[in-house]
Amino acid sequence: MGTRFRTLILAVAATLAVLVPMHAADGQPGAVDFEVEPGRVEVGTFFQGRPIRIHGRVAAGCDVVVAITGGNVEETYNRKGRVGPLWATVGKVTISEVPALHLVATSAPLSTILPRPVIDAHMADLDALGRRARILPDSGDRDLVVAEYLALKRGQGLVGLSEGAVRLEGTPGNPRFDATLRWPATAPIGTYRVVVWQVRGRVIIDERSVALEAAYVELPRLIAHLAFERSLAYGVVSVIIAVGVGFAMGLVFKKGPRGH
Amino acid sequence: MYLFLPIAGNAINVLIPLGLGGLVGFLSGMFGVGGGFLMTPLLMMTGIPATVAAASDSCQIAAASASGSFAHARLGNVDYKLGGVMLVGGVLGGAIGVQIIKVVRQMGNADFLIGLTYVLVLGAIGTYMFIESLRAIRQKQPRPAAKRKPSRLARTLTSLPFQMDFAKSGIRQSVFIPILLCMLVGILAAIMGVGGGFIMIPAMVYLLRMPMHVAVGTDLFQILFTSSGVTLMQAQVNHTVDLVLALVLAIGSTIGAQFGARVARRLRGEQLRVILSLIVLAVCVKMVYGLVAAPVNLLSRAGGH
C-alpha cells in the first residue's frame, strides 16, 4: 500500500512538473528569455566542433538548466562477451528512443534543484537518459548495457551533464544567466532543440526552447550530396582521383632531383 | 589543422591520416602489401567507424598501389602477364569469399571466425617466412639452384596442363596455379576484409618461386585493380568511402610508397622477407591480444567486419 501511494505521489509530481511550465510560460513576468549563438551550426571543411553560447534573462532567485537535445536515433551495436578464454562478438543489441545529442548544463548540482521524478520526466541527467533508452533484445543485464552505451556516447562528447556550468550573473534588477556547451564534431546534422528551464523551489517555473539546426556547408555538403545522392558517380570519381593522385605522385618523384 | 570528414561524421587532425598514410605507404612500396591489414585497425583507433575505415582504406590503397606499381614498373619489376592471370583468380576468389562470409554471418559469430582466421593465417605465414628468411641470411653462400632436387610438389606443378612462360618472373607454370592460388587468397582476403597482399607475396615467392622484387611489383599492379573495384562497390552499395579521408591518406601513402620502393631496391630479398615476417607476426600478436584481453567497451558499432 505504502509503495503504491509513493508511486502515485511521484506520478502526480512528475505530471505537475510537466504541466506547470506551460502555465508559467504564458506571459508571466519573469519568464526566461534567451539567445543562442550561433543560431545555426555550420559544419564546414575545417569544422572540429564548436562552442554554443546560451545566455539571457532569468527571474531573480532562480536556478537555470539548459540542454541541447534532439535527433532521436536507433543504433545497432555488436556486443562482446567471453567465448571460453577469448572475447568475441556474442550478439547484437539495438538501442532506440534516445537522442543523438544530449548535453545538459546546470547552475547548481541537479539533485539539489530538482527532485528525481522531474529529472526523469525531463531526461535532465544521464541516469534519466539511460532509463528512457529502449534496448532490444532484453538480455537481463540492462544496467550493464546502458552503462557501456553511455560511456561510449560520453567518450564521443554526444552526452554530458555539466553541473555548475551555467553562470548566474547580472544585477539584482537584471539577473542573467550564461552557459557555453561544446558542440561535438561527431553530432549528426539535423534539427535540435535548445531548452532552458527556470527552476525555483525544486519546481520548473518556466520552460522555453528554440530550434537549432546543424547543416553541412562547403566541401562536406558537396561530398555528402554526391556520396548519398549520386553514389555510382561518386565511386567512379573517387577511384579516378585516387589513381590520379597515385600516378601524379609517381611522376613528381620521377622528375624530382632524387628520382631514378 | 583539423579536417571534417563528412562520411565518417567526425573531425580529425590532418597530421594523423597524413602520418598513417606515410607509414603504411612506405610498407606498401617496400613489400607490395596494400596495407589494409594495418591501416584499417589504425584508423579505427583514431575514432573512424570500422566500415568507413575499411572502405576509405581501399580508396587510398588504389592511390598507393598506383604510385607503387608505377615506381616498380619503372624499375622493371612488374610481370603484366602474370598480374593479369592473377587478377582473374583474385576476382573469382573474392566473389566466393563474400558469399562465404554472408553465410557465416547468418550462422552468427562471424567476427570470431574472422579473428581466428587472422591469427592462424598470419601466425603460420609469419612464422614460416621468418624462419626461412633467417636461414637464407645465415647461409654464407646460396646453394646453386641446379643442385637442388625438385620436390614432389614442384614436379607435380610442372606436370600440370596449360603450362605458360612468365618471362619477367623467370618461371614456367600451369596457368591454373596462379589462378587457383589467387582464388584461395581472394577467399581468405574477403573473409578477413583485407586486400591479401601479405598472403599473396609469400605465396608468390614460396609457391610460384618468383623473385621477391618482381612479386612485389606484380602484386601492387594487381592490387591497383582489385582495390579500385572494391572502392567503387563500397561507394555505390554502402556509401562508406570518405573521399576527404582517402585523399589525405593517399597523399601520405603515395609519398611513403615511393620511399618504400627505393628502400626495397637496396635490400636483399631475404632481408625484405625478415622485416615483412616481423610485421606480420606483430599484427598476429596484436590480434591475439584483441581476442584475449577484455575490451575497453563491450559495445561497438555494428557493420563491416
XYZ file of C-alpha atoms in Angstrom:
565
model
C 0.000 0.000 0.000
C 2.825 2.374 1.013
C 4.715 1.675 -2.210
C 1.607 2.281 -4.318
C 0.922 5.556 -2.502
C 4.511 6.695 -3.038
C 4.313 5.764 -6.747
C 1.046 7.740 -7.053
C 2.605 10.807 -5.399
C 5.666 10.604 -7.705
C 3.437 10.267 -10.765
C 1.374 13.312 -9.719
C 4.575 15.276 -9.025
C 6.008 14.374 -12.417
C 2.734 15.292 -14.187
C 2.569 18.627 -12.359
C 6.207 19.267 -13.164
C 5.453 18.824 -16.850
C 2.230 20.863 -16.776
C 3.366 23.769 -14.569
C 5.843 25.276 -17.043
C 3.088 25.518 -19.677
C 1.222 27.897 -17.355
C 4.381 29.670 -16.195
C 5.358 30.390 -19.725
C 2.066 32.106 -20.537
C 3.388 35.627 -20.448
C 4.060 35.689 -16.726
C 6.607 38.225 -15.576
C 9.992 36.649 -15.021
C 9.653 34.238 -17.936
C 13.060 33.190 -19.203
C 14.295 34.973 -22.311
C 17.451 33.792 -24.041
C 19.615 33.779 -27.153
C 21.701 31.032 -28.766
C 24.961 31.898 -30.513
C 25.417 30.847 -33.240
C 21.810 30.429 -34.376
C 22.918 27.708 -36.849
C 25.764 25.207 -36.649
C 27.575 25.159 -39.987
C 29.656 22.025 -40.467
C 32.321 23.055 -42.958
C 35.636 21.722 -44.266
C 37.647 22.541 -41.152
C 34.854 22.022 -38.588
C 36.071 20.417 -35.380
C 33.100 21.086 -33.131
C 32.377 24.493 -31.668
C 31.157 26.232 -28.536
C 27.471 27.103 -28.350
C 26.673 30.040 -26.063
C 23.249 30.207 -24.461
C 22.561 33.356 -22.444
C 19.675 35.568 -21.398
C 17.444 36.963 -18.657
C 16.195 34.923 -15.762
C 13.936 35.674 -12.797
C 15.679 36.647 -9.582
C 16.473 33.786 -7.222
C 16.018 31.101 -9.867
C 18.354 28.342 -10.924
C 18.750 27.501 -14.586
C 19.123 24.239 -16.506
C 20.000 24.396 -20.196
C 20.031 21.492 -22.635
C 20.835 20.898 -26.275
C 18.985 17.782 -27.286
C 17.374 16.020 -30.203
C 17.773 13.754 -33.182
C 16.330 10.507 -31.818
C 18.340 7.565 -33.081
C 18.128 3.803 -33.342
C 21.567 2.227 -33.367
C 22.702 -1.379 -33.541
C 25.830 -2.437 -31.697
C 27.907 -5.600 -31.606
C 28.088 -6.933 -28.113
C 31.229 -8.668 -26.884
C 31.333 -11.497 -24.410
C 33.568 -14.350 -23.376
C 33.749 -17.474 -25.506
C 35.992 -19.723 -23.443
C 39.223 -17.802 -22.879
C 38.535 -15.421 -25.779
C 36.491 -12.237 -26.229
C 34.246 -12.300 -29.261
C 31.055 -10.729 -30.550
C 28.280 -12.765 -28.985
C 25.271 -10.888 -30.311
C 23.750 -7.609 -31.342
C 21.830 -5.065 -29.320
C 19.601 -2.309 -30.699
C 19.251 0.879 -28.673
C 16.492 3.363 -29.503
C 14.398 6.226 -28.099
C 17.469 8.168 -27.020
C 18.581 11.475 -28.514
C 21.591 11.576 -30.828
C 22.877 14.556 -28.844
C 22.021 15.383 -25.242
C 24.117 17.991 -23.459
C 22.889 19.463 -20.186
C 24.344 22.223 -18.025
C 23.037 23.487 -14.703
C 23.666 26.419 -12.361
C 23.883 24.055 -9.336
C 24.068 20.314 -8.660
C 20.975 18.905 -10.349
C 19.811 16.831 -7.390
C 19.745 19.964 -5.193
C 17.488 21.944 -7.522
C 15.112 19.297 -8.920
C 13.522 16.120 -7.493
C 14.250 12.795 -9.188
C 10.795 12.367 -10.827
C 11.160 15.747 -12.530
C 14.717 14.964 -13.603
C 13.448 11.711 -15.108
C 10.434 13.338 -16.751
C 12.652 15.919 -18.451
C 15.508 13.482 -19.076
C 17.742 16.030 -17.392
C 20.638 13.746 -16.447
C 22.363 10.672 -17.845
C 20.606 8.281 -15.460
C 17.286 9.531 -16.793
C 18.578 9.153 -20.343
C 19.571 5.564 -19.599
C 16.172 4.813 -18.094
C 14.478 6.163 -21.222
C 16.549 4.016 -23.605
C 14.804 1.069 -25.240
C 17.104 -1.920 -25.522
C 16.363 -4.980 -27.630
C 16.733 -7.852 -27.115
C 16.331 -7.772 -23.342
C 19.178 -9.964 -22.136
C 18.561 -9.392 -18.441
C 21.541 -7.093 -17.855
C 20.080 -3.807 -18.992
C 22.080 -1.735 -16.486
C 25.379 -3.030 -17.869
C 24.368 -2.340 -21.494
C 23.148 1.166 -20.580
C 26.371 1.927 -18.687
C 28.519 0.798 -21.625
C 26.344 2.734 -24.081
C 26.556 5.955 -22.065
C 30.316 5.542 -21.630
C 30.636 5.214 -25.407
C 28.496 8.305 -26.055
C 30.226 10.321 -23.342
C 33.580 9.492 -24.942
C 32.278 10.896 -28.241
C 31.053 14.051 -26.480
C 27.456 13.299 -27.501
C 26.003 13.142 -23.993
C 27.087 15.009 -20.903
C 25.982 16.796 -17.766
C 27.966 19.848 -16.624
C 26.765 20.789 -13.158
C 27.589 24.376 -12.237
C 28.458 25.322 -15.840
C 25.583 27.821 -16.040
C 26.755 31.125 -14.553
C 24.173 33.297 -12.815
C 25.229 36.927 -13.146
C 23.898 40.421 -13.873
C 22.446 42.850 -11.341
C 19.590 42.333 -8.834
C 17.355 44.299 -11.148
C 18.526 42.450 -14.233
C 19.571 38.901 -13.333
C 21.076 36.956 -16.208
C 22.498 33.535 -16.997
C 25.254 32.479 -19.337
C 26.381 28.981 -20.383
C 28.648 27.587 -23.052
C 28.294 23.994 -24.238
C 30.678 22.255 -26.621
C 29.017 21.029 -29.821
C 30.941 17.867 -30.796
C 32.101 17.204 -34.355
C 30.541 13.741 -34.009
C 26.966 15.104 -33.725
C 24.961 14.211 -36.823
C 23.425 17.024 -38.836
C 19.741 17.760 -38.203
C 17.463 19.970 -36.175
C 17.947 20.032 -32.426
C 16.279 21.895 -29.539
C 17.938 24.244 -27.122
C 15.853 24.165 -23.933
C 16.117 26.432 -20.910
C 14.359 25.563 -17.673
C 13.951 28.144 -14.932
C 13.809 26.469 -11.533
C 12.643 27.776 -8.186
C 11.836 25.805 -5.044
C 12.592 22.455 -6.802
C 9.900 23.208 -9.385
C 10.327 24.184 -13.020
C 8.511 27.510 -13.242
C 9.291 28.221 -16.870
C 10.475 26.305 -19.917
C 11.395 27.786 -23.261
C 13.023 26.217 -26.284
C 14.257 27.198 -29.707
C 15.318 25.077 -32.667
C 18.991 24.817 -33.570
C 19.879 23.474 -36.978
C 23.168 21.777 -37.799
C 23.905 21.602 -41.539
C 26.778 20.747 -43.863
C 28.320 23.599 -45.859
C 31.281 23.835 -48.265
C 33.132 20.579 -49.094
C 31.262 18.304 -46.621
C 27.975 19.381 -48.236
C 29.232 18.536 -51.731
C 30.727 15.186 -50.692
C 27.718 14.112 -48.637
C 25.433 15.028 -51.532
C 27.488 13.046 -54.042
C 28.048 10.066 -51.741
C 24.389 9.596 -50.879
C 22.557 11.004 -53.918
C 24.910 10.044 -56.769
C 26.813 7.135 -55.320
C 27.951 5.496 -58.580
C 29.390 8.759 -59.923
C 30.956 9.374 -56.527
C 32.612 5.936 -56.603
C 33.970 6.471 -60.115
C 35.255 9.952 -59.234
C 36.840 8.594 -56.033
C 38.742 5.904 -57.962
C 39.839 8.311 -60.718
C 41.065 10.887 -58.197
C 42.833 8.258 -56.068
C 44.590 6.613 -59.021
C 45.345 10.051 -60.498
C 46.921 11.208 -57.243
C 48.978 7.993 -57.173
C 50.302 8.436 -60.706
C 50.848 12.167 -60.208
C 52.927 11.488 -57.118
C 54.843 8.868 -59.097
C 55.574 11.456 -61.787
C 56.598 14.047 -59.197
C 59.122 11.622 -57.758
C 60.324 10.608 -61.198
C 61.038 14.215 -62.149
C 62.344 15.206 -58.755
C 66.027 15.756 -58.026
C 66.299 12.386 -56.275
C 64.436 10.473 -58.955
C 65.857 7.480 -60.782
C 44.751 21.720 -38.573
C 41.552 19.712 -38.362
C 39.542 18.393 -41.287
C 35.894 17.415 -41.073
C 35.164 14.015 -42.628
C 31.534 14.049 -43.799
C 31.125 10.309 -44.343
C 32.968 9.322 -41.166
C 30.975 12.051 -39.388
C 33.958 13.167 -37.370
C 36.837 15.641 -37.419
C 40.457 14.548 -37.456
C 43.797 16.308 -37.128
C 45.155 16.219 -40.691
C 48.603 15.138 -39.463
C 47.185 11.825 -38.198
C 45.958 10.402 -41.556
C 48.940 12.002 -43.312
C 51.360 10.226 -40.936
C 49.460 6.929 -41.001
C 49.300 7.105 -44.800
C 53.041 7.758 -45.000
C 53.866 4.817 -42.750
C 51.566 2.329 -44.462
C 52.526 3.624 -47.937
C 56.185 3.068 -47.085
C 55.425 -0.570 -46.235
C 53.272 -0.862 -49.345
C 56.062 0.321 -51.626
C 58.596 -1.807 -49.826
C 56.751 -5.126 -49.630
C 53.935 -4.810 -52.144
C 51.326 -5.337 -49.441
C 48.378 -2.958 -49.744
C 48.455 -2.205 -46.041
C 44.760 -2.911 -45.396
C 45.648 -5.231 -42.520
C 47.430 -2.318 -40.815
C 45.561 0.805 -41.903
C 42.000 -0.214 -41.053
C 42.747 -1.035 -37.382
C 44.898 2.107 -37.091
C 42.104 4.308 -38.449
C 39.605 2.705 -36.098
C 41.876 3.629 -33.197
C 41.516 7.301 -34.224
C 37.710 7.098 -33.940
C 36.796 6.414 -37.571
C 33.897 3.914 -37.832
C 35.035 0.446 -38.971
C 33.002 0.446 -42.192
C 34.259 3.901 -43.244
C 37.835 2.995 -42.279
C 37.775 -0.170 -44.425
C 36.120 1.476 -47.451
C 38.230 4.648 -47.388
C 41.304 2.488 -46.934
C 40.575 0.629 -50.179
C 40.404 4.015 -51.912
C 43.801 5.047 -50.552
C 45.205 1.604 -51.433
C 44.177 2.308 -55.043
C 46.249 5.504 -54.896
C 49.215 3.932 -53.095
C 49.284 0.891 -55.378
C 49.065 3.162 -58.453
C 52.075 5.087 -57.177
C 53.898 1.934 -56.038
C 53.253 -0.059 -59.213
C 54.310 2.972 -61.270
C 57.591 3.066 -59.338
C 58.088 -0.693 -59.687
C 57.167 -0.583 -63.393
C 59.956 1.941 -63.943
C 62.317 -0.439 -62.183
C 61.114 -3.301 -64.409
C 59.567 -5.242 -61.525
C 56.063 -5.817 -62.911
C 55.092 -9.051 -64.684
C 51.980 -7.797 -66.503
C 51.139 -11.197 -67.988
C 51.172 -12.956 -64.627
C 49.449 -9.978 -62.990
C 46.563 -10.289 -65.448
C 46.208 -14.047 -64.802
C 46.318 -13.454 -61.046
C 43.644 -10.807 -61.326
C 41.210 -13.369 -62.803
C 41.754 -15.730 -59.844
C 41.617 -12.907 -57.294
C 38.281 -11.596 -58.567
C 36.758 -15.127 -58.592
C 38.079 -15.873 -55.091
C 36.850 -12.542 -53.758
C 33.343 -13.227 -55.066
C 33.322 -16.703 -53.440
C 34.694 -15.287 -50.164
C 31.939 -12.656 -49.999
C 29.319 -15.415 -50.283
C 31.062 -17.493 -47.577
C 31.118 -14.568 -45.154
C 27.446 -13.895 -45.856
C 26.557 -17.489 -44.896
C 28.802 -17.424 -41.797
C 27.227 -14.157 -40.678
C 23.770 -15.680 -40.898
C 25.021 -18.509 -38.688
C 26.230 -15.897 -36.176
C 29.567 -15.029 -34.613
C 31.317 -14.239 -37.888
C 33.670 -11.833 -36.096
C 35.019 -14.705 -34.035
C 35.753 -16.728 -37.179
C 37.427 -13.714 -38.787
C 39.602 -13.130 -35.725
C 40.678 -16.761 -35.570
C 41.357 -16.856 -39.333
C 43.525 -13.759 -38.960
C 45.545 -15.293 -36.129
C 46.012 -18.676 -37.802
C 46.897 -17.349 -41.266
C 49.137 -14.542 -40.033
C 50.805 -16.769 -37.466
C 51.527 -19.548 -39.951
C 52.781 -17.260 -42.737
C 54.780 -15.012 -40.429
C 56.495 -17.889 -38.646
C 57.339 -19.780 -41.834
C 58.633 -16.689 -43.587
C 60.679 -15.584 -40.581
C 62.391 -18.976 -40.162
C 63.014 -19.423 -43.899
C 64.454 -15.948 -44.469
C 66.666 -16.146 -41.373
C 68.027 -19.440 -42.695
C 68.669 -17.781 -46.079
C 70.508 -14.877 -44.455
C 72.684 -17.238 -42.370
C 73.770 -19.163 -45.472
C 77.037 -17.510 -46.447
C 76.839 -18.818 -49.983
C 73.499 -19.684 -51.513
C 73.261 -23.202 -52.831
C 73.262 -23.297 -56.624
C 69.727 -23.818 -57.849
C 70.837 -26.545 -60.290
C 71.956 -28.800 -57.451
C 68.555 -28.666 -55.725
C 66.482 -31.763 -56.306
C 62.966 -30.705 -57.349
C 60.397 -31.554 -54.684
C 57.420 -33.806 -55.386
C 55.182 -30.708 -55.272
C 57.390 -28.929 -57.822
C 57.329 -31.976 -60.111
C 53.526 -32.176 -59.809
C 53.176 -28.487 -60.612
C 55.338 -28.725 -63.720
C 53.334 -31.722 -64.982
C 50.022 -29.843 -64.941
C 48.433 -28.833 -68.292
C 48.315 -25.326 -69.820
C 51.931 -24.500 -68.985
C 52.766 -20.872 -69.665
C 56.015 -18.908 -69.678
C 56.167 -15.833 -67.499
C 59.423 -14.360 -68.758
C 59.631 -11.400 -66.395
C 59.238 -13.670 -63.369
C 61.523 -16.270 -64.889
C 59.063 -19.093 -64.241
C 57.039 -21.573 -66.254
C 53.809 -22.628 -64.592
C 50.452 -24.084 -65.463
C 48.026 -21.165 -65.772
C 45.834 -22.925 -63.202
C 48.400 -22.450 -60.432
C 48.310 -18.639 -60.185
C 44.550 -18.644 -60.802
C 43.829 -21.207 -58.051
C 46.328 -19.575 -55.732
C 44.758 -16.159 -56.210
C 41.296 -17.658 -55.789
C 42.335 -19.058 -52.408
C 43.913 -15.765 -51.396
C 40.846 -13.905 -52.668
C 38.596 -16.085 -50.469
C 40.788 -15.501 -47.419
C 41.062 -11.796 -48.208
C 37.293 -11.429 -48.435
C 36.780 -13.290 -45.142
C 39.437 -11.214 -43.399
C 38.342 -7.949 -45.015
C 41.758 -7.012 -46.396
C 43.496 -6.873 -49.782
C 45.535 -10.010 -49.182
C 48.973 -8.736 -50.189
C 50.555 -10.116 -47.041
C 49.326 -13.592 -48.039
C 49.972 -13.127 -51.745
C 53.626 -12.051 -51.553
C 54.770 -15.124 -49.580
C 52.648 -17.330 -51.859
C 54.266 -15.845 -54.979
C 57.754 -16.188 -53.541
C 57.468 -19.657 -52.000
C 54.940 -21.429 -54.214
C 55.427 -19.769 -57.598
C 59.168 -19.273 -56.960
C 59.114 -15.696 -58.203
C 61.918 -13.254 -57.349
C 60.876 -11.100 -54.394
C 61.134 -7.768 -56.262
C 59.011 -8.964 -59.194
C 56.482 -10.476 -56.770
C 56.168 -7.082 -55.033
C 55.773 -5.103 -58.276
C 53.309 -7.595 -59.796
C 51.230 -7.772 -56.639
C 50.988 -3.963 -56.482
C 49.853 -3.962 -60.112
C 47.127 -6.484 -59.265
C 46.088 -4.628 -56.072
C 45.575 -1.448 -58.128
C 42.660 -3.122 -59.933
C 41.141 -5.030 -57.008
C 41.192 -2.014 -54.667
C 39.660 0.198 -57.368
C 36.829 -2.324 -57.784
C 36.248 -2.561 -54.028
C 36.184 1.254 -53.727
C 33.592 1.508 -56.462
C 31.372 -1.147 -54.853
C 31.722 0.276 -51.339
C 30.813 3.773 -52.592
C 27.797 2.554 -54.522
C 26.399 -0.040 -52.114
C 27.430 1.050 -48.616
C 28.138 4.813 -49.046
C 31.143 4.417 -46.779
C 34.007 5.864 -48.873
C 35.168 9.133 -47.304
C 36.998 10.828 -50.161
C 38.481 13.541 -47.942
C 39.982 10.952 -45.615
C 41.103 8.770 -48.535
C 42.842 11.672 -50.278
C 44.778 12.749 -47.188
C 45.761 9.119 -46.608
C 46.648 8.823 -50.302
C 48.943 11.846 -50.266
C 50.805 10.361 -47.292
C 50.827 6.841 -48.681
C 51.908 7.732 -52.225
C 54.895 9.655 -50.879
C 55.647 6.800 -48.482
C 55.304 4.223 -51.284
C 57.999 5.958 -53.348
C 60.463 5.833 -50.472
C 59.425 2.246 -49.702
C 60.144 1.147 -53.280
C 63.621 2.736 -53.141
C 64.479 1.163 -49.806
C 63.265 -2.215 -51.111
C 65.698 -1.938 -54.027
C 68.626 -1.524 -51.636
C 67.733 -4.562 -49.549
C 68.199 -8.222 -50.422
C 65.092 -10.382 -50.873
C 65.642 -12.346 -47.663
C 66.140 -9.129 -45.691
C 62.826 -7.829 -47.014
C 61.175 -11.117 -46.053
C 62.516 -10.966 -42.491
C 61.129 -7.453 -41.996
C 57.771 -8.362 -43.538
C 57.539 -11.526 -41.426
C 58.179 -9.486 -38.265
C 55.403 -7.039 -39.198
C 53.022 -9.921 -39.968
C 53.875 -11.572 -36.617
C 53.395 -8.245 -34.778
C 49.900 -7.887 -36.277
C 49.218 -11.520 -35.330
C 50.241 -10.842 -31.699
C 48.023 -7.753 -31.685
C 45.093 -9.865 -32.939
C 45.704 -12.497 -30.248
C 45.792 -9.719 -27.628
C 42.500 -8.362 -29.004
C 40.913 -11.795 -28.616
C 42.247 -12.448 -25.104
C 42.223 -9.029 -23.393
C 38.991 -7.570 -22.005
C 37.679 -4.857 -24.377
C 37.506 -1.215 -23.233
C 33.792 -1.216 -24.021
C 31.539 -4.219 -24.549
C 29.666 -2.403 -27.327
C 30.951 -1.431 -30.754
C 29.031 -0.079 -33.727
C 27.714 -2.883 -35.892
C 28.612 -3.023 -39.586
C 31.556 -4.203 -41.637
C 33.721 -6.965 -40.268
